[in-house]
């Protein structure tokens, strides 16, 4: 079975830890469970937002036991081992993918990257 690396984008670990510690207990448990799931599984197509910079496949995945929030995750399809990058959580909404895209662009320090839905 393949095991994937799942972690925050380098330089944004403290912000993610602060966000995690501020979540209600059920949401924090769901966050932790989802990270474990992503270590061994591909994100589902129904949660796919699009492809950023022809490299990062972006997802807004509902947190288990906390369906009003989604975890923003990208999969680096061009890196060895296809690591999963955790960008944070957002309220589940129609704009979660767009907000997640903006966060990923900022965290990866991309300038005017391509975006394909």
XYZ file of N, CA and C in Angstrom:
351
model
N 0.843 -1.177 0.000
C 0.000 0.000 0.000
C 0.894 1.248 0.000
N 0.551 2.206 -0.811
C 1.303 3.452 -0.892
C 0.966 4.339 0.301
N 1.991 4.965 0.858
C 1.794 5.936 1.925
C 2.268 7.283 1.401
N 1.416 8.295 1.531
C 1.720 9.630 1.043
C 2.107 10.549 2.196
N 2.973 11.493 1.899
C 3.325 12.517 2.869
C 2.182 13.535 2.922
N 1.709 13.843 4.134
C 0.626 14.812 4.337
C 1.109 15.823 5.358
N 1.281 17.076 4.930
C 1.776 18.098 5.854
C 1.451 19.496 5.359
N 1.617 20.485 6.241
C 1.393 21.871 5.818
C 2.480 22.309 4.834
N 2.195 23.346 4.084
C 3.195 23.950 3.205
C 4.287 24.544 4.099
N 5.546 24.329 3.712
C 6.676 24.832 4.499
C 6.525 26.332 4.760
N 6.718 26.707 6.016
C 6.600 28.105 6.407
C 5.228 28.474 6.939
N 4.259 27.579 6.806
C 2.894 27.863 7.250
C 2.428 26.897 8.336
N 3.373 26.175 8.935
C 3.041 25.195 9.967
C 2.404 25.848 11.191
N 2.962 26.973 11.641
C 2.447 27.631 12.851
C 1.010 28.101 12.667
N 0.704 28.651 11.505
C -0.658 29.114 11.232
C -1.644 27.967 11.226
N -1.236 26.840 10.666
C -2.120 25.675 10.628
C -2.318 25.102 12.030
N -1.252 25.085 12.825
C -1.368 24.597 14.202
C -2.308 25.492 15.015
N -2.205 26.794 14.828
C -3.085 27.740 15.521
C -4.541 27.523 15.092
N -4.742 27.353 13.792
C -6.098 27.105 13.271
C -6.654 25.801 13.857
N -5.843 24.745 13.858
C -6.255 23.439 14.382
C -6.643 23.545 15.854
N -5.844 24.246 16.640
C -6.121 24.356 18.075
C -7.374 25.180 18.363
N -7.823 25.995 17.411
C -9.020 26.804 17.589
C -10.301 26.122 17.125
N -10.185 24.934 16.545
C -11.371 24.228 16.061
C -12.121 23.576 17.226
N -13.452 23.473 17.122
C -14.194 22.678 18.104
C -13.657 21.243 18.102
N -13.815 20.537 19.203
C -13.241 19.201 19.361
C -13.632 18.253 18.230
N -14.902 18.219 17.848
C -15.334 17.314 16.772
C -14.629 17.654 15.462
N -14.446 18.941 15.192
C -13.769 19.369 13.965
C -12.286 19.017 14.014
N -11.652 19.202 15.172
C -10.242 18.852 15.329
C -10.051 17.347 15.142
N -10.963 16.553 15.694
C -10.896 15.103 15.501
C -11.054 14.749 14.027
N -11.985 15.417 13.341
C -12.187 15.185 11.913
C -10.976 15.590 11.095
N -10.331 16.683 11.478
C -9.122 17.166 10.819
C -8.032 16.100 10.915
N -7.824 15.612 12.118
C -6.809 14.583 12.361
C -7.130 13.300 11.595
N -8.386 12.877 11.625
C -8.805 11.665 10.917
C -8.599 11.808 9.411
N -8.923 12.983 8.870
C -8.778 13.199 7.436
C -7.305 13.161 7.028
N -6.419 13.698 7.856
C -4.989 13.624 7.552
C -4.543 12.166 7.477
N -5.036 11.338 8.400
C -4.702 9.909 8.377
C -5.230 9.245 7.108
N -6.448 9.579 6.722
C -7.061 9.017 5.513
C -6.236 9.386 4.279
N -5.788 10.645 4.211
C -5.041 11.121 3.044
C -3.659 10.486 2.932
N -3.140 9.936 4.023
C -1.844 9.258 3.961
C -1.910 7.999 3.094
N -3.101 7.425 2.959
C -3.216 6.162 2.226
C -4.220 6.185 1.080
N -4.936 7.300 0.906
C -5.997 7.343 -0.100
C -5.931 8.606 -0.944
N -6.414 8.473 -2.168
C -6.582 9.624 -3.055
C -7.817 10.406 -2.620
N -7.779 11.733 -2.704
C -9.005 12.496 -2.457
C -10.066 12.126 -3.502
N -11.324 12.281 -3.139
C -12.418 11.949 -4.040
C -12.626 12.996 -5.130
N -13.027 12.547 -6.304
C -13.258 13.458 -7.429
C -14.349 14.479 -7.139
N -15.344 14.104 -6.328
C -16.435 15.052 -6.041
C -15.947 16.249 -5.227
N -14.775 16.136 -4.586
C -14.221 17.232 -3.786
C -13.194 18.050 -4.557
N -12.943 17.693 -5.811
C -11.917 18.362 -6.614
C -12.362 19.765 -7.018
N -11.440 20.711 -6.851
C -11.702 22.098 -7.258
C -11.116 22.397 -8.631
N -9.897 21.938 -8.879
C -9.225 22.223 -10.140
C -7.732 21.992 -10.021
N -7.021 22.354 -11.102
C -5.571 22.200 -11.149
C -4.921 23.571 -11.198
N -3.989 23.778 -10.305
C -3.298 25.055 -10.155
C -1.881 24.934 -10.707
N -1.515 25.855 -11.580
C -0.160 25.941 -12.134
C 0.271 24.639 -12.821
N -0.680 23.931 -13.422
C -0.403 22.670 -14.115
C 0.346 21.676 -13.244
N 0.167 21.783 -11.915
C 0.930 20.929 -11.006
C 0.130 20.450 -9.799
N -0.583 21.365 -9.164
C -1.254 21.070 -7.900
C -2.742 20.834 -8.125
N -3.209 19.650 -7.804
C -4.633 19.359 -7.890
C -5.249 19.749 -6.544
N -6.174 20.691 -6.569
C -6.728 21.275 -5.349
C -8.087 20.669 -5.016
N -8.302 20.422 -3.716
C -9.534 19.818 -3.217
C -10.064 20.603 -2.018
N -11.374 20.608 -1.863
C -12.052 21.126 -0.666
C -12.834 19.940 -0.106
N -12.275 19.293 0.915
C -12.805 18.027 1.429
C -13.535 18.260 2.749
N -14.806 17.858 2.841
C -15.532 18.024 4.108
C -14.814 17.312 5.253
N -14.710 17.998 6.386
C -14.110 17.374 7.567
C -15.087 16.374 8.166
N -14.623 15.162 8.468
C -15.510 14.201 9.134
C -16.029 14.775 10.456
N -17.291 14.575 10.746
C -17.940 15.042 11.979
C -17.965 16.561 12.113
N -17.706 17.265 11.014
C -17.681 18.733 11.045
C -18.018 19.227 9.641
N -19.194 18.881 9.180
C -19.533 19.098 7.778
C -19.704 20.557 7.369
N -19.643 21.466 8.324
C -19.729 22.883 7.947
C -18.361 23.465 7.610
N -17.309 22.627 7.666
C -15.964 23.069 7.310
C -15.346 22.093 6.316
N -14.495 22.609 5.463
C -13.746 21.788 4.514
C -12.251 22.006 4.734
N -11.480 20.958 4.471
C -10.029 21.071 4.488
C -9.577 21.341 3.060
N -8.742 22.348 2.883
C -8.184 22.648 1.576
C -6.868 21.881 1.458
N -6.813 21.003 0.461
C -5.680 20.099 0.259
C -5.246 20.190 -1.195
N -3.949 20.172 -1.430
C -3.482 20.034 -2.808
C -2.577 18.820 -2.903
N -2.619 18.178 -4.052
C -1.764 17.039 -4.346
C -0.788 17.496 -5.421
N 0.510 17.397 -5.122
C 1.537 17.794 -6.080
C 1.755 16.646 -7.055
N 1.115 16.723 -8.215
C 1.139 15.636 -9.184
C 2.484 15.501 -9.902
N 3.357 16.496 -9.785
C 4.647 16.422 -10.481
C 5.797 16.064 -9.544
N 5.552 16.030 -8.254
C 6.609 15.688 -7.299
C 6.637 14.179 -7.059
N 7.807 13.680 -6.775
C 7.954 12.271 -6.437
C 7.118 11.950 -5.198
N 6.322 10.905 -5.265
C 5.489 10.500 -4.143
C 4.185 11.256 -4.009
N 3.930 12.220 -4.890
C 2.687 13.005 -4.887
C 2.254 13.429 -3.481
N 3.063 14.271 -2.816
C 2.706 14.698 -1.455
C 1.397 15.478 -1.428
N 0.744 15.417 -0.266
C -0.495 16.151 -0.027
C -0.162 17.341 0.859
N -0.488 18.521 0.416
C -0.226 19.751 1.171
C -1.523 20.243 1.785
N -1.486 20.482 3.085
C -2.654 20.982 3.807
C -2.548 22.506 3.862
N -3.566 23.187 3.340
C -3.561 24.647 3.294
C -4.390 25.263 4.415
N -5.257 24.484 5.039
C -6.089 24.994 6.125
C -7.524 24.538 5.951
N -8.403 25.116 6.771
C -9.830 24.810 6.665
C -10.592 26.095 6.385
N -11.753 25.918 5.800
C -12.637 27.038 5.475
C -14.074 26.618 5.743
N -14.964 27.584 5.913
C -16.383 27.225 5.983
C -16.803 26.571 4.658
N -17.612 25.536 4.750
C -18.128 24.886 3.542
C -19.074 25.865 2.850
N -18.752 26.221 1.617
C -19.582 27.173 0.874
C -19.279 27.035 -0.613
N -20.067 27.727 -1.406
C -19.856 27.744 -2.857
C -18.503 28.338 -3.215
N -17.975 29.211 -2.358
C -16.719 29.895 -2.664
C -15.494 29.226 -2.050
N -15.658 28.064 -1.407
C -14.526 27.409 -0.735
C -13.390 27.089 -1.713
N -13.716 26.622 -2.910
C -12.663 26.300 -3.883
C -11.889 27.545 -4.294
N -12.594 28.621 -4.558
C -11.918 29.856 -4.957
C -11.076 30.416 -3.815
N -11.611 30.389 -2.619
C -10.833 30.853 -1.464
C -9.617 29.951 -1.248
N -9.816 28.647 -1.394
C -8.702 27.706 -1.258
C -7.638 27.929 -2.312
N -8.068 28.234 -3.530
C -7.120 28.531 -4.612
C -6.267 29.739 -4.244
N -6.903 30.783 -3.730
C -6.168 31.988 -3.341
C -5.156 31.699 -2.230
N -5.546 30.876 -1.267
C -4.636 30.511 -0.180
C -3.446 29.732 -0.736
N -3.709 28.756 -1.605
C -2.631 27.947 -2.177
C -1.671 28.807 -3.002
N -2.204 29.728 -3.790
C -1.360 30.628 -4.583
C -0.426 31.401 -3.656
N -0.973 31.923 -2.572
C -0.160 32.694 -1.625
C 0.885 31.800 -0.948
N 0.471 30.631 -0.470
C 1.397 29.755 0.244
C 2.506 29.211 -0.657
N 2.195 28.910 -1.896
C 3.214 28.416 -2.829
C 3.997 29.555 -3.489
N 3.590 30.792 -3.208
C 4.248 31.983 -3.764
C 4.240 31.965 -5.302
N 3.082 31.650 -5.848
C 2.920 31.599 -7.292
C 2.511 32.970 -7.817
N 2.947 33.299 -9.008
C 2.592 34.566 -9.635
C 1.746 34.276 -10.869
N 0.494 34.718 -10.833
C -0.436 34.564 -11.945
C -0.431 33.137 -12.527
N -0.662 32.129 -11.676
C -0.629 30.745 -12.159
C -1.872 30.384 -12.967
N -1.722 29.359 -13.785
C -2.886 28.856 -14.524
C -3.838 28.187 -13.533
N -5.124 28.170 -13.893
C -6.157 27.534 -13.075
C -7.118 26.840 -14.010
N -7.225 25.543 -13.878
C -8.108 24.755 -14.735
C -9.105 24.000 -13.867
N -10.387 24.293 -14.059
C -11.435 23.628 -13.276
C -11.782 22.289 -13.866
